[in-house]
XYZ file of C-alpha atoms in Angstrom:
374
model
C -56.500 69.888 109.003
C -54.066 67.671 110.903
C -54.714 64.322 112.527
C -52.020 62.753 114.737
C -51.971 58.975 115.135
C -49.667 57.174 117.579
C -48.845 53.465 117.405
C -51.235 53.085 114.501
C -51.770 50.919 111.407
C -52.227 51.518 107.679
C -55.944 50.790 108.017
C -56.396 53.510 110.627
C -54.432 55.962 108.476
C -56.769 55.326 105.517
C -59.773 55.929 107.765
C -58.204 59.185 108.958
C -57.759 60.319 105.348
C -61.436 59.672 104.603
C -62.451 61.462 107.790
C -60.287 64.454 106.946
C -61.673 64.780 103.406
C -65.232 64.681 104.702
C -64.442 67.262 107.370
C -63.212 69.790 104.806
C -66.031 69.004 102.374
C -64.073 67.261 99.588
C -64.845 63.534 99.821
C -63.629 62.858 96.266
C -60.011 61.916 95.587
C -58.551 64.311 93.013
C -54.864 63.349 93.079
C -53.018 62.285 89.921
C -50.182 60.275 91.491
C -48.599 59.049 94.716
C -45.285 60.623 95.679
C -43.274 58.649 98.227
C -40.560 60.762 99.865
C -37.845 58.829 101.703
C -35.804 61.020 104.033
C -34.487 61.357 107.557
C -35.578 63.545 110.442
C -32.896 66.151 109.744
C -34.007 66.761 106.155
C -37.722 65.999 106.563
C -38.867 69.636 106.716
C -37.074 70.685 103.521
C -38.152 67.557 101.642
C -41.781 67.958 102.691
C -41.812 71.642 101.740
C -40.408 70.833 98.290
C -42.996 68.068 97.799
C -45.875 70.339 98.852
C -44.708 73.102 96.499
C -44.444 70.607 93.629
C -47.965 69.393 94.456
C -49.366 72.755 93.312
C -48.491 71.659 89.785
C -49.073 67.925 90.326
C -51.780 67.270 92.976
C -50.672 64.082 94.685
C -50.863 61.993 97.805
C -47.488 62.508 99.463
C -46.216 59.778 101.774
C -43.147 60.862 103.752
C -41.215 57.866 105.114
C -38.913 58.595 108.064
C -37.065 55.719 109.675
C -36.357 56.438 113.340
C -33.584 54.611 115.178
C -34.137 54.230 118.916
C -31.265 55.188 121.208
C -31.939 52.292 123.525
C -31.061 48.822 122.225
C -34.037 47.449 124.139
C -36.463 49.620 122.155
C -34.950 48.828 118.768
C -36.812 45.520 118.632
C -40.158 47.135 119.453
C -42.073 48.049 116.299
C -44.221 51.158 116.184
C -45.774 53.314 113.496
C -46.687 56.937 114.135
C -48.451 59.031 111.516
C -49.454 62.617 110.891
C -52.282 63.035 108.388
C -52.659 66.415 106.680
C -55.502 67.393 104.358
C -56.809 70.679 103.030
C -54.705 73.819 103.414
C -52.118 72.001 105.529
C -51.309 69.649 102.636
C -51.136 72.051 99.704
C -53.064 70.737 96.695
C -53.222 67.113 97.786
C -52.916 64.913 100.848
C -49.878 64.334 103.031
C -49.096 61.502 105.416
C -45.896 61.678 107.462
C -44.905 58.164 108.553
C -42.381 57.585 111.339
C -41.223 53.993 111.587
C -39.609 52.599 114.732
C -37.947 49.268 115.409
C -38.309 46.304 113.096
C -41.080 47.909 111.051
C -38.511 50.328 109.620
C -37.031 47.395 107.687
C -40.388 46.763 106.015
C -41.438 50.245 104.937
C -42.959 48.879 101.721
C -45.560 46.954 103.769
C -46.677 50.215 105.363
C -46.678 52.236 102.148
C -48.417 49.702 99.881
C -51.931 49.975 101.450
C -51.721 53.790 101.263
C -51.023 54.067 97.515
C -53.727 55.620 95.358
C -55.443 52.943 93.251
C -54.751 53.011 89.500
C -52.366 55.966 89.815
C -48.642 56.133 89.043
C -46.161 55.994 91.905
C -42.976 58.087 92.120
C -40.345 57.512 94.828
C -37.921 60.302 95.696
C -34.920 59.756 97.970
C -33.941 63.231 99.161
C -30.867 61.778 100.923
C -29.169 58.379 101.278
C -30.483 56.842 98.066
C -30.007 53.063 97.733
C -27.283 51.743 95.475
C -29.877 50.063 93.247
C -33.127 52.098 93.372
C -35.075 49.796 91.029
C -34.485 46.766 93.261
C -35.111 48.605 96.515
C -38.351 47.412 98.193
C -39.865 50.894 97.914
C -38.444 51.517 94.442
C -40.044 48.297 93.204
C -43.479 49.835 93.877
C -42.889 52.793 91.554
C -42.786 53.665 87.870
C -40.341 56.533 88.443
C -37.394 56.688 90.866
C -35.771 60.048 91.642
C -32.404 60.393 93.395
C -30.099 63.354 94.008
C -26.379 62.787 93.530
C -25.669 66.280 94.821
C -26.754 65.195 98.319
C -24.263 62.286 98.379
C -20.959 62.472 100.224
C -19.066 61.550 97.029
C -21.189 62.735 94.083
C -18.899 61.326 91.379
C -18.967 57.863 92.949
C -22.728 58.230 93.241
C -22.983 58.837 89.488
C -20.942 55.721 88.880
C -23.354 53.713 91.034
C -26.325 55.209 89.185
C -24.846 54.092 85.854
C -24.083 50.572 87.050
C -27.593 49.999 88.406
C -29.603 52.060 85.893
C -33.054 50.794 84.993
C -35.661 52.553 82.818
C -37.504 54.964 85.087
C -34.440 56.092 87.070
C -33.543 59.773 87.067
C -31.578 62.268 89.129
C -32.190 65.861 90.192
C -28.603 66.613 89.127
C -29.803 65.949 85.565
C -32.809 68.250 85.968
C -30.501 71.053 87.112
C -28.860 71.241 83.676
C -32.084 71.301 81.619
C -31.876 75.089 81.003
C -28.215 74.747 80.020
C -28.966 71.956 77.557
C -31.854 73.927 76.061
C -29.747 77.073 75.701
C -26.840 75.234 74.080
C -29.113 73.355 71.680
C -30.729 76.633 70.619
C -27.298 78.237 70.146
C -26.096 75.401 67.910
C -29.153 75.845 65.705
C -27.889 79.327 64.853
C -24.474 78.296 63.505
C -23.405 76.019 60.679
C -19.736 75.518 61.600
C -18.100 72.261 62.565
C -17.721 71.632 66.291
C -14.107 70.795 67.120
C -13.992 70.509 70.921
C -15.712 71.650 74.115
C -14.950 72.607 77.700
C -17.271 72.587 80.721
C -16.287 74.480 83.893
C -17.903 74.314 87.302
C -17.496 73.436 90.949
C -15.346 70.466 91.847
C -17.374 67.305 92.586
C -20.581 68.816 91.218
C -22.546 66.002 89.521
C -24.445 68.376 87.231
C -21.169 69.588 85.724
C -20.110 65.983 85.145
C -23.431 65.115 83.509
C -23.333 68.123 81.189
C -19.799 67.216 80.068
C -20.863 63.619 79.414
C -23.972 64.759 77.548
C -21.918 66.979 75.228
C -19.373 64.240 74.561
C -22.124 61.694 73.951
C -24.105 63.896 71.570
C -21.393 65.826 69.736
C -18.726 63.093 69.550
C -15.970 65.609 70.230
C -13.211 66.018 72.784
C -14.657 67.535 75.995
C -12.557 68.931 78.840
C -13.840 69.218 82.402
C -12.393 72.287 84.166
C -12.701 73.329 87.803
C -13.960 76.787 88.806
C -15.062 78.468 92.017
C -18.747 78.158 91.129
C -21.512 78.512 92.082
C -22.513 75.321 90.280
C -21.969 75.383 86.543
C -20.118 78.492 85.392
C -19.175 78.116 81.727
C -19.508 76.005 78.590
C -17.222 76.779 75.643
C -17.685 75.101 72.270
C -14.831 75.514 69.794
C -16.037 75.597 66.179
C -14.371 76.288 62.850
C -16.215 79.615 62.767
C -15.234 80.726 66.260
C -16.074 79.843 69.868
C -19.586 79.584 71.329
C -19.537 80.569 75.005
C -22.230 80.391 77.674
C -20.878 81.954 80.876
C -22.630 82.376 84.235
C -20.695 83.794 87.168
C -23.378 84.717 89.708
C -25.833 81.808 89.505
C -28.572 84.012 88.030
C -27.733 85.704 84.718
C -25.548 84.301 81.950
C -23.904 85.721 78.828
C -24.234 83.907 75.503
C -21.601 84.701 72.879
C -21.946 83.444 69.285
C -19.495 84.004 66.406
C -20.349 87.140 64.447
C -23.180 88.149 66.813
C -23.322 90.573 69.744
C -23.254 89.092 73.224
C -26.628 88.695 74.836
C -27.753 88.289 78.442
C -29.958 85.287 79.217
C -31.742 84.212 82.393
C -30.149 81.087 83.829
C -31.093 81.108 87.499
C -30.314 78.205 89.795
C -33.645 76.573 90.607
C -35.167 75.389 93.873
C -35.626 71.698 94.678
C -39.404 72.005 94.295
C -39.004 73.205 90.694
C -36.650 70.339 89.894
C -39.037 67.825 91.435
C -42.005 69.277 89.542
C -40.043 68.909 86.295
C -39.366 65.232 86.997
C -43.039 64.616 87.782
C -44.072 65.880 84.336
C -42.871 62.720 82.646
C -43.223 59.110 83.751
C -41.584 57.473 80.724
C -37.893 56.459 80.711
C -35.416 59.245 79.968
C -33.205 57.688 77.288
C -31.077 60.823 76.902
C -30.158 60.754 80.588
C -29.343 57.049 80.390
C -27.089 57.532 77.371
C -25.180 60.435 78.915
C -24.825 58.683 82.261
C -23.453 55.497 80.756
C -21.149 57.258 78.324
C -18.744 58.848 80.750
C -19.142 57.141 84.074
C -16.137 54.884 83.536
C -13.989 57.917 82.703
C -14.878 60.064 85.695
C -12.032 61.167 87.944
C -8.676 62.722 87.308
C -9.459 66.179 88.684
C -7.215 67.006 91.612
C -8.844 68.260 94.776
C -7.650 71.442 96.447
C -5.732 69.450 99.069
C -4.073 67.315 96.424
C -3.068 70.390 94.435
C -1.540 71.938 97.573
C 0.425 68.775 98.279
C 1.623 68.672 94.687
C 2.784 72.281 94.868
C 4.601 71.625 98.142
C 6.415 68.727 96.513
C 7.566 71.082 93.723
C 5.536 69.214 91.148
C 4.083 71.265 88.293
C 0.359 71.740 88.810
C -1.839 73.370 86.139
C -3.689 76.492 87.191
C -6.938 75.027 85.853
C -6.899 71.209 86.139
C -8.815 69.517 83.385
C -9.947 66.039 82.548
C -10.566 64.664 79.086
C -13.945 63.108 78.346
C -13.953 61.516 74.917
C -16.122 59.109 72.982
C -13.363 56.544 72.626
C -11.905 54.331 75.319
C -8.400 55.279 76.454
C -5.582 53.325 74.892
C -4.058 50.505 76.890
C -1.006 51.564 78.856
C 2.443 50.173 78.054
C 4.464 48.276 80.616
C 5.188 50.375 83.722
C 8.720 51.287 84.614
C 7.881 50.670 88.249
C 8.046 54.281 89.418
C 5.191 56.587 90.377
C 6.468 59.426 88.182
C 6.559 57.188 85.120
C 2.967 56.107 85.756
C 1.809 59.720 85.998
C 3.584 60.747 82.793
C 2.250 57.709 81.013
C -1.346 58.549 81.996
C -1.003 62.069 80.568
C 0.468 60.752 77.344
C -2.416 58.325 76.838
C -5.080 61.026 76.960
C -6.568 61.776 73.544
C -6.033 65.285 72.228
C -8.605 67.353 70.323
C -6.716 66.643 67.123
C -7.343 62.923 67.550
C -11.088 63.396 67.899
C -13.063 63.391 64.639
C -15.048 66.635 64.245
C -18.789 66.315 63.819
C -20.600 68.387 61.236
C -23.993 69.774 62.075
C -26.707 68.565 59.787
C -27.872 71.177 57.283
C -31.406 72.319 58.082
C -33.969 70.796 55.789
């Protein structure tokens, strides 16, 4: 059932929700949380579909906030709120309210959303695009216990990760982190099967993919070893290689669906490692409302060391200038801060050579022994 409301108020929207529930014969409210989706008109359909699919696992009241900018400067000062109320089969397993804010009311979205929140139920805010620099202090983010962003949707994902680290507050999370959950689980299970010392690691994936960056930072943070970030053609994450005293551990995925796990002294095995839809990632984040300390630790560990990978254009320019360019550019991610640079000679070439010399090598990184199983 759908109910369209034009130039309405929050009070009228609540009355429409009650009317819709009575019309379909379910007057009771059976939702477990309120999911606030902040998006734009271009991405509204995909965001709403993902939220409705996630609601099959977590029945919720979904409030979709779309800020509309009027083309005419005269209309930009005129406030208006339009709403589309969906209940029953049109809203999946919960209730959906699509809010379109015009004029000055778009600057006060929290005043519209607050009366529509379910009483005594947790609130989760998800920015599908254009997340604020500080989600916890955003007017809508301040209403929630959990704040979900997506660095992959940003124009500069690496800079977005840096912003997430600088403004992190307990309750923040990112869908780029949820994307590597199967990888982290697979690698943790693989390490339980070996007793060798881990010497170094390498993570390969698409350039400017935040999930690849987060996985590299997580490994460096947890293993305390030298981690290299390599660039590949993708899709997404393609390979993790852990060098141990007993031989390499490799998890390689080339097609975005199936991966090959290779352990020292064991036959290679095929494992399912499919790239997941946004609805699955969102459903995973809705399963927990407590702070994710592991995400916070990984995010803060390497954010100040991000960068250093040359883009394709930069590599082409370097080749044209007859400068040696590695076939697979890598960046070191270590658990120690880089040494302070000596005085510059005043030339660009000296600065470049000096930066390479200051990078720690695997030999400088102390190996970490796995704890013997009790």
